[in-house]
XYZ file of C-alpha atoms in Angstrom:
348
model
C -58.672 16.304 -36.192
C -56.116 18.827 -37.414
C -55.119 17.921 -40.972
C -54.596 21.453 -42.282
C -50.808 21.462 -42.434
C -47.730 19.985 -40.781
C -46.806 23.628 -40.146
C -49.617 23.713 -37.563
C -47.896 21.099 -35.396
C -45.665 22.420 -32.634
C -42.124 21.381 -31.789
C -41.228 17.894 -30.660
C -40.311 17.821 -26.933
C -36.734 16.791 -27.708
C -36.329 19.861 -29.931
C -37.730 22.146 -27.238
C -35.490 20.599 -24.595
C -32.421 21.127 -26.754
C -33.286 24.810 -27.185
C -33.552 25.177 -23.414
C -30.313 23.277 -22.850
C -28.408 25.689 -25.100
C -30.152 28.850 -23.929
C -27.663 29.779 -21.206
C -24.062 30.880 -21.298
C -22.111 32.322 -24.190
C -21.317 31.073 -27.683
C -19.652 32.783 -30.624
C -22.092 34.271 -33.085
C -22.967 34.074 -36.795
C -22.485 30.350 -37.216
C -19.046 30.084 -35.641
C -19.872 28.319 -32.349
C -18.745 24.827 -31.436
C -22.345 23.643 -31.706
C -22.676 25.092 -35.208
C -19.517 23.277 -36.293
C -20.721 20.049 -34.705
C -24.012 20.158 -36.597
C -22.261 20.992 -39.881
C -20.153 17.848 -39.410
C -23.339 15.893 -38.769
C -24.752 17.090 -42.097
C -21.556 15.879 -43.794
C -21.939 12.528 -42.071
C -25.566 12.188 -43.107
C -24.830 13.035 -46.730
C -21.607 10.975 -46.784
C -19.764 13.929 -48.283
C -18.176 17.250 -47.352
C -20.934 19.828 -47.707
C -21.440 23.534 -47.133
C -24.386 24.209 -44.801
C -26.204 27.523 -44.512
C -28.907 27.902 -41.878
C -31.909 30.037 -42.792
C -35.254 30.749 -41.198
C -37.729 29.543 -43.826
C -38.038 27.172 -46.732
C -38.816 30.167 -48.931
C -35.438 31.650 -48.024
C -33.644 28.383 -48.734
C -35.312 27.940 -52.112
C -34.839 31.558 -53.129
C -31.154 31.629 -52.221
C -30.577 28.318 -53.968
C -32.037 29.631 -57.207
C -30.226 32.945 -56.773
C -26.839 31.258 -56.627
C -27.697 29.268 -59.765
C -29.002 32.230 -61.736
C -27.383 33.938 -64.721
C -28.352 36.946 -66.842
C -31.783 36.365 -68.348
C -31.941 33.155 -66.384
C -34.806 30.654 -66.540
C -35.337 27.982 -63.883
C -37.478 24.982 -64.765
C -39.902 23.507 -62.249
C -43.144 21.553 -62.159
C -46.261 23.570 -62.941
C -47.585 23.175 -59.381
C -44.250 23.324 -57.527
C -44.103 25.373 -54.348
C -41.494 27.734 -55.812
C -43.818 28.862 -58.580
C -47.208 28.597 -56.845
C -46.630 29.548 -53.212
C -43.526 31.715 -52.802
C -45.071 35.107 -53.682
C -42.334 35.764 -56.234
C -39.512 35.412 -53.696
C -37.295 33.232 -55.945
C -37.615 35.783 -58.743
C -36.976 38.654 -56.328
C -33.837 37.209 -54.728
C -32.412 36.146 -58.077
C -32.995 39.628 -59.522
C -35.634 38.709 -62.051
C -34.985 35.100 -63.004
C -38.043 33.485 -64.527
C -39.665 30.233 -63.462
C -40.784 28.084 -66.375
C -43.464 25.464 -65.621
C -42.997 21.890 -66.801
C -45.912 19.459 -66.933
C -46.138 15.987 -65.502
C -48.751 13.933 -63.627
C -49.246 14.078 -59.864
C -46.786 16.868 -59.146
C -43.758 15.330 -60.853
C -42.201 16.834 -63.956
C -41.443 14.417 -66.753
C -37.913 14.275 -68.115
C -39.037 14.324 -71.758
C -41.134 17.427 -71.175
C -38.261 19.058 -69.313
C -35.977 18.415 -72.283
C -38.555 19.933 -74.618
C -38.965 23.068 -72.474
C -35.215 23.627 -72.141
C -34.825 23.399 -75.918
C -37.269 26.282 -76.314
C -34.456 28.571 -75.104
C -31.404 28.109 -77.341
C -28.338 29.835 -75.957
C -27.826 31.962 -79.067
C -31.277 33.594 -78.734
C -30.575 36.614 -76.559
C -34.237 37.673 -76.676
C -35.527 34.515 -75.036
C -33.135 34.332 -72.112
C -31.004 31.374 -71.104
C -31.637 28.248 -69.026
C -30.140 28.542 -65.546
C -31.301 25.656 -63.327
C -33.770 22.849 -62.707
C -35.594 22.521 -59.386
C -37.665 19.565 -58.220
C -39.764 19.217 -55.067
C -39.227 16.114 -52.929
C -41.816 15.193 -51.648
C -43.969 17.032 -54.181
C -46.871 19.390 -53.533
C -49.120 16.493 -54.528
C -47.737 14.249 -51.790
C -45.954 12.067 -54.331
C -42.269 11.165 -54.292
C -39.789 11.047 -57.159
C -38.125 7.638 -57.354
C -34.335 7.504 -57.435
C -34.495 6.619 -61.118
C -36.755 9.590 -61.841
C -34.391 11.961 -60.031
C -31.420 10.569 -61.928
C -33.195 10.872 -65.284
C -34.190 14.497 -64.646
C -30.668 15.320 -63.459
C -29.233 13.727 -66.598
C -31.351 16.050 -68.746
C -30.160 19.035 -66.706
C -26.512 17.968 -66.894
C -26.730 17.552 -70.657
C -27.524 21.266 -70.763
C -24.964 22.116 -68.036
C -27.677 23.152 -65.572
C -27.446 22.693 -61.792
C -30.200 20.697 -60.060
C -31.863 21.957 -56.896
C -34.084 19.872 -54.629
C -36.760 21.598 -52.554
C -36.750 19.315 -49.528
C -39.289 21.003 -47.277
C -40.523 17.446 -46.605
C -37.139 15.833 -47.242
C -37.441 13.295 -44.402
C -40.912 12.181 -45.467
C -39.657 11.474 -48.980
C -36.552 9.740 -47.676
C -38.373 7.227 -45.472
C -40.977 6.673 -48.180
C -38.206 5.519 -50.525
C -36.303 3.690 -47.784
C -33.044 5.164 -49.005
C -30.230 7.418 -47.761
C -29.756 11.181 -48.127
C -26.732 10.622 -50.364
C -28.601 8.231 -52.657
C -31.537 10.637 -52.985
C -29.378 13.669 -53.767
C -25.813 14.030 -55.032
C -25.446 10.397 -56.088
C -28.399 11.008 -58.414
C -27.023 14.318 -59.743
C -28.532 16.872 -57.344
C -26.275 19.872 -56.667
C -27.982 21.665 -53.788
C -30.808 20.943 -51.358
C -33.222 22.996 -49.318
C -33.259 20.787 -46.225
C -36.407 21.283 -44.157
C -36.884 20.533 -40.469
C -39.719 22.882 -39.522
C -42.517 20.715 -40.953
C -41.140 17.644 -39.185
C -40.955 18.652 -35.527
C -38.522 21.561 -35.413
C -39.456 25.017 -34.182
C -37.782 26.935 -36.994
C -34.903 25.112 -38.664
C -34.106 25.106 -42.373
C -30.782 24.658 -44.127
C -29.392 25.112 -47.591
C -26.931 22.307 -48.344
C -24.400 22.741 -51.165
C -22.496 19.776 -52.571
C -20.271 21.976 -54.721
C -18.025 23.659 -52.162
C -16.818 26.188 -54.717
C -20.241 27.871 -54.477
C -19.998 28.407 -50.724
C -18.098 31.695 -50.835
C -20.777 33.436 -52.902
C -23.550 31.981 -50.748
C -22.116 33.593 -47.613
C -22.724 36.992 -49.180
C -26.103 36.102 -50.664
C -27.354 34.906 -47.282
C -26.131 38.009 -45.466
C -27.637 40.325 -48.072
C -30.992 38.566 -47.748
C -31.057 39.109 -43.942
C -30.841 35.361 -43.257
C -27.542 35.319 -41.326
C -28.648 34.820 -37.720
C -26.369 36.126 -35.000
C -27.538 33.455 -32.530
C -27.405 30.628 -35.025
C -26.741 28.176 -32.198
C -30.508 28.047 -31.682
C -30.954 26.639 -35.171
C -28.094 24.231 -34.540
C -29.633 23.200 -31.219
C -32.745 22.106 -33.080
C -30.830 20.122 -35.681
C -28.689 18.512 -32.983
C -31.793 17.035 -31.341
C -33.405 16.375 -34.716
C -30.599 14.051 -35.804
C -29.969 12.362 -32.427
C -31.149 8.765 -32.389
C -32.664 9.156 -35.871
C -35.463 11.257 -34.397
C -36.009 13.010 -37.737
C -36.577 9.715 -39.549
C -38.864 8.332 -36.855
C -41.020 11.471 -36.886
C -41.354 11.273 -40.656
C -42.233 7.573 -40.500
C -45.025 8.336 -38.047
C -46.427 11.131 -40.212
C -46.323 8.931 -43.310
C -47.974 6.042 -41.472
C -50.826 8.277 -40.309
C -51.312 9.488 -43.887
C -51.410 5.902 -45.130
C -54.154 5.111 -42.598
C -56.132 8.120 -43.740
C -55.776 7.109 -47.366
C -56.834 3.542 -46.656
C -59.930 4.690 -44.781
C -60.920 7.208 -47.422
C -60.472 4.669 -50.219
C -62.843 2.310 -48.384
C -65.503 4.987 -47.867
C -68.733 5.113 -49.868
C -68.819 8.931 -49.842
C -65.248 9.774 -50.851
C -62.338 8.632 -52.959
C -58.654 9.354 -53.384
C -57.745 11.761 -56.167
C -54.468 9.870 -56.520
C -52.253 7.665 -54.401
C -49.835 9.743 -52.326
C -46.454 8.528 -51.081
C -45.649 10.726 -48.077
C -47.699 12.679 -45.517
C -50.217 14.484 -47.721
C -53.504 12.908 -48.809
C -55.832 14.360 -51.441
C -59.401 13.079 -51.246
C -62.340 13.988 -53.441
C -65.295 14.491 -51.103
C -68.889 15.415 -51.636
C -69.196 19.005 -50.487
C -71.861 18.107 -47.920
C -69.535 15.446 -46.479
C -66.706 17.979 -46.223
C -69.026 20.427 -44.467
C -70.131 17.739 -42.025
C -66.526 16.795 -41.253
C -65.737 20.411 -40.459
C -68.779 20.670 -38.210
C -67.396 17.698 -36.278
C -64.084 19.510 -35.759
C -61.948 18.405 -38.696
C -59.629 21.089 -40.060
C -58.354 20.802 -43.628
C -57.980 22.923 -46.737
C -59.874 23.116 -49.997
C -57.337 22.477 -52.770
C -57.123 23.783 -56.324
C -57.870 21.096 -58.878
C -54.610 20.370 -60.748
C -54.450 20.248 -64.511
C -54.429 16.449 -64.384
C -57.951 16.392 -62.932
C -59.613 19.182 -64.900
C -63.236 18.242 -65.587
C -63.162 15.013 -63.559
C -65.061 16.230 -60.472
C -68.844 16.347 -60.227
C -70.603 19.621 -59.433
C -71.218 18.545 -55.831
C -67.617 17.389 -55.256
C -64.472 19.166 -54.133
C -60.770 18.367 -53.892
C -59.236 18.698 -50.430
C -55.822 18.282 -48.817
C -55.137 16.421 -45.587
C -51.672 16.654 -44.025
C -50.397 14.538 -41.156
C -47.411 15.256 -38.909
C -45.350 13.849 -36.055
C -48.128 15.081 -33.736
C -51.009 13.324 -35.515
C -52.772 10.796 -33.302
C -54.161 7.500 -34.570
C -57.490 8.165 -32.849
C -57.898 11.423 -34.779
C -57.361 9.530 -38.025
C -59.948 6.973 -36.986
C -62.475 9.655 -36.046
C -62.054 11.296 -39.439
C -62.450 8.016 -41.313
C -65.534 7.131 -39.280
C -67.072 10.537 -40.003
C -66.520 9.980 -43.727
């Protein structure tokens, strides 16, 4: 019963087989091989638009480089208070952007509200040199709370950003999970809603180590080549990232893996909601579930082999838990088995 993180799951067999298939022979390096070009074209096909694709090794690298390319002197990037970029990146976005600040924006269940975003941006008028200047807006899709921005919510946030001439970045570490939750297309969830660049994650959804930064504004690609090299993210044997994405996209594997993970999370949520000893903190949309458990129940689950994390209580829930209760996070993946979900629910 491993519900600690989708990062704990290994690689899907099709991904591993593709790595083996491309392991022999020779291929030109640094993203110039035929396979690299083939996968770049596949990204363009998926997004229904010519895009610039930059492979990197981690989601942290993708997010940090995205915000670096959007930064300006005294720059401030706006994100949700509990977004991964501000809570879990160890200052990497600030480091790679040479000191840009991250400004938290409130909103329930991991999603920033457009009105609050507008208010926070207005705190930094462009003629106030002491305060710094707005540089970008970044939203996490799916969020750290397991929720998903609707297309309308994305469009509304992007409209606020555009009114202030700010680029919009999407942290898509769980991009596929959000996509299948909405039942939409990559184009509809991104550039058609006003998103300018995406951190496209594959590692959490069955890849070994495959992340990409996708730029919809091709004029930014030249600068990104240098930013990626300077950050030590230009892989000489990039074909091994491409090999993963080739298998990932074949036969809609990436969407099917995300659907499975989301379905397992929905089963968990349903079982927890029906339990007499636990309840859902909120209704999640993707592959993360946040139950409130009695601490003795959580301890018993762990004794029976369940693995999951304690989770910090977000601002939305301050003061709502009893002394003997805790908030926990359960994450499902492509590797989650239905019987493990059932065992966990039964133990609750």
